Amino acid sequence: MGEAEDENFLHPKRTEQPISRAARAGYQEIVELLINHGVDPNYRNAAGGTPLVLAIQRGHLDLVRFLLANGADPLLECAWGQFPILHSVYRGHVEILKVLL
């Protein structure tokens, strides 16, 4: 990525930024690369979800740890008005819940 490029670029025909797709799929290496190149770990996709919430919903424990260690805000409400911790409870992800506590 060049300096003049928008790190949080959203293609006009897509609904998610690369970081959102990678977080949802659990592709930690891609998320790390994007964050290391300036992508905001709290950036919201078109639906208002953050990478942290997307990773929590899919149970990607190591990715959740990485995002928290790299600036993801565990107190940032998602577009649905819920905190990340609630998503771990709703999905039954006990280990993620422990990390968030």
mmCIF file of C-alpha atoms in Angstrom:
data_model
loop_
_atom_site.group_PDB
_atom_site.id
_atom_site.type_symbol
_atom_site.label_atom_id
_atom_site.label_comp_id
_atom_site.label_asym_id
_atom_site.label_seq_id
_atom_site.Cartn_x
_atom_site.Cartn_y
_atom_site.Cartn_z
ATOM 1 C CA MET A 1 0.000 0.000 0.000
ATOM 2 C CA GLY A 2 1.350 3.368 -0.934
ATOM 3 C CA GLU A 3 1.242 6.404 1.302
ATOM 4 C CA ALA A 4 -1.310 8.161 -0.889
ATOM 5 C CA GLU A 5 -3.742 5.258 -0.740
ATOM 6 C CA ASP A 6 -6.648 5.132 1.683
ATOM 7 C CA GLU A 7 -5.893 2.225 4.016
ATOM 8 C CA ASN A 8 -9.574 1.898 4.875
ATOM 9 C CA PHE A 9 -10.649 1.806 1.223
ATOM 10 C CA LEU A 10 -14.094 0.417 0.486
ATOM 11 C CA HIS A 11 -14.651 -0.626 -3.111
ATOM 12 C CA PRO A 12 -17.909 0.967 -4.335
ATOM 13 C CA LYS A 13 -19.324 -2.441 -5.336
ATOM 14 C CA ARG A 14 -18.452 -4.174 -2.058
ATOM 15 C CA THR A 15 -20.069 -4.017 1.363
ATOM 16 C CA GLU A 16 -16.991 -4.795 3.460
ATOM 17 C CA GLN A 17 -13.453 -3.535 3.726
ATOM 18 C CA PRO A 18 -10.671 -6.117 3.489
ATOM 19 C CA ILE A 19 -10.135 -5.977 7.265
ATOM 20 C CA SER A 20 -13.782 -6.857 7.862
ATOM 21 C CA ARG A 21 -13.687 -9.830 5.509
ATOM 22 C CA ALA A 22 -10.408 -11.048 6.996
ATOM 23 C CA ALA A 23 -11.660 -10.691 10.589
ATOM 24 C CA ARG A 24 -14.880 -12.538 9.800
ATOM 25 C CA ALA A 25 -12.942 -15.381 8.148
ATOM 26 C CA GLY A 26 -10.296 -15.517 10.890
ATOM 27 C CA TYR A 27 -7.404 -14.646 8.581
ATOM 28 C CA GLN A 28 -5.169 -13.248 11.287
ATOM 29 C CA GLU A 29 -2.109 -12.770 9.066
ATOM 30 C CA ILE A 30 -4.119 -10.569 6.729
ATOM 31 C CA VAL A 31 -5.579 -8.564 9.619
ATOM 32 C CA GLU A 32 -2.067 -8.092 11.034
ATOM 33 C CA LEU A 33 -0.742 -6.940 7.659
ATOM 34 C CA LEU A 34 -3.575 -4.458 7.220
ATOM 35 C CA ILE A 35 -3.213 -3.004 10.719
ATOM 36 C CA ASN A 36 0.559 -2.769 10.284
ATOM 37 C CA HIS A 37 -0.135 -0.701 7.156
ATOM 38 C CA GLY A 38 -2.375 1.751 8.959
ATOM 39 C CA VAL A 39 -5.866 0.284 8.779
ATOM 40 C CA ASP A 40 -7.953 1.333 11.770
ATOM 41 C CA PRO A 41 -8.715 -1.713 13.993
ATOM 42 C CA ASN A 42 -12.001 -0.016 14.973
ATOM 43 C CA TYR A 43 -13.137 0.709 11.412
ATOM 44 C CA ARG A 44 -16.795 -0.136 10.841
ATOM 45 C CA ASN A 45 -17.971 -2.034 7.783
ATOM 46 C CA ALA A 46 -21.014 -0.916 5.800
ATOM 47 C CA ALA A 47 -23.264 -2.746 8.278
ATOM 48 C CA GLY A 48 -21.556 -1.033 11.229
ATOM 49 C CA GLY A 49 -19.632 -4.051 12.520
ATOM 50 C CA THR A 50 -16.056 -3.733 13.746
ATOM 51 C CA PRO A 51 -13.295 -6.289 13.144
ATOM 52 C CA LEU A 52 -13.407 -7.162 16.859
ATOM 53 C CA VAL A 53 -17.127 -7.922 16.799
ATOM 54 C CA LEU A 54 -16.778 -9.934 13.587
ATOM 55 C CA ALA A 55 -13.943 -11.998 15.082
ATOM 56 C CA ILE A 56 -15.905 -12.543 18.302
ATOM 57 C CA GLN A 57 -19.010 -13.664 16.425
ATOM 58 C CA ARG A 58 -17.022 -16.331 14.590
ATOM 59 C CA GLY A 59 -15.061 -17.463 17.658
ATOM 60 C CA HIS A 60 -11.590 -16.456 16.458
ATOM 61 C CA LEU A 61 -9.916 -16.316 19.887
ATOM 62 C CA ASP A 62 -6.340 -15.605 18.770
ATOM 63 C CA LEU A 63 -7.539 -12.888 16.418
ATOM 64 C CA VAL A 64 -9.573 -11.308 19.221
ATOM 65 C CA ARG A 65 -6.431 -11.235 21.372
ATOM 66 C CA PHE A 66 -4.439 -9.670 18.532
ATOM 67 C CA LEU A 67 -7.056 -7.006 17.842
ATOM 68 C CA LEU A 68 -7.275 -6.056 21.520
ATOM 69 C CA ALA A 69 -3.480 -5.822 21.747
ATOM 70 C CA ASN A 70 -3.441 -3.575 18.684
ATOM 71 C CA GLY A 71 -6.006 -0.945 19.517
ATOM 72 C CA ALA A 72 -9.427 -2.537 19.084
ATOM 73 C CA ASP A 73 -11.753 -0.922 21.603
ATOM 74 C CA PRO A 74 -13.660 -3.516 23.694
ATOM 75 C CA LEU A 75 -16.029 -0.777 24.881
ATOM 76 C CA LEU A 76 -17.008 0.407 21.400
ATOM 77 C CA GLU A 77 -20.651 -0.369 20.722
ATOM 78 C CA CYS A 78 -21.439 -2.020 17.422
ATOM 79 C CA ALA A 79 -24.050 -0.639 15.050
ATOM 80 C CA TRP A 80 -26.677 -2.671 16.899
ATOM 81 C CA GLY A 81 -25.934 -0.858 20.175
ATOM 82 C CA GLN A 82 -24.230 -3.834 21.796
ATOM 83 C CA PHE A 83 -20.803 -4.098 23.345
ATOM 84 C CA PRO A 84 -18.379 -6.755 22.062
ATOM 85 C CA ILE A 85 -18.713 -8.726 25.293
ATOM 86 C CA LEU A 86 -22.397 -9.381 24.567
ATOM 87 C CA HIS A 87 -21.534 -10.991 21.242
ATOM 88 C CA SER A 88 -19.308 -13.502 23.040
ATOM 89 C CA VAL A 89 -22.147 -14.320 25.434
ATOM 90 C CA TYR A 90 -24.731 -14.652 22.640
ATOM 91 C CA ARG A 91 -22.467 -17.025 20.718
ATOM 92 C CA GLY A 92 -21.337 -19.014 23.757
ATOM 93 C CA HIS A 93 -17.651 -18.216 23.272
ATOM 94 C CA VAL A 94 -16.513 -18.677 26.885
ATOM 95 C CA GLU A 95 -12.772 -18.318 26.204
ATOM 96 C CA ILE A 96 -13.344 -15.052 24.354
ATOM 97 C CA LEU A 97 -15.537 -13.847 27.203
ATOM 98 C CA LYS A 98 -12.663 -14.513 29.617
ATOM 99 C CA VAL A 99 -10.314 -12.446 27.434
ATOM 100 C CA LEU A 100 -12.786 -9.559 27.306
ATOM 101 C CA LEU A 101 -13.272 -9.561 31.074
#
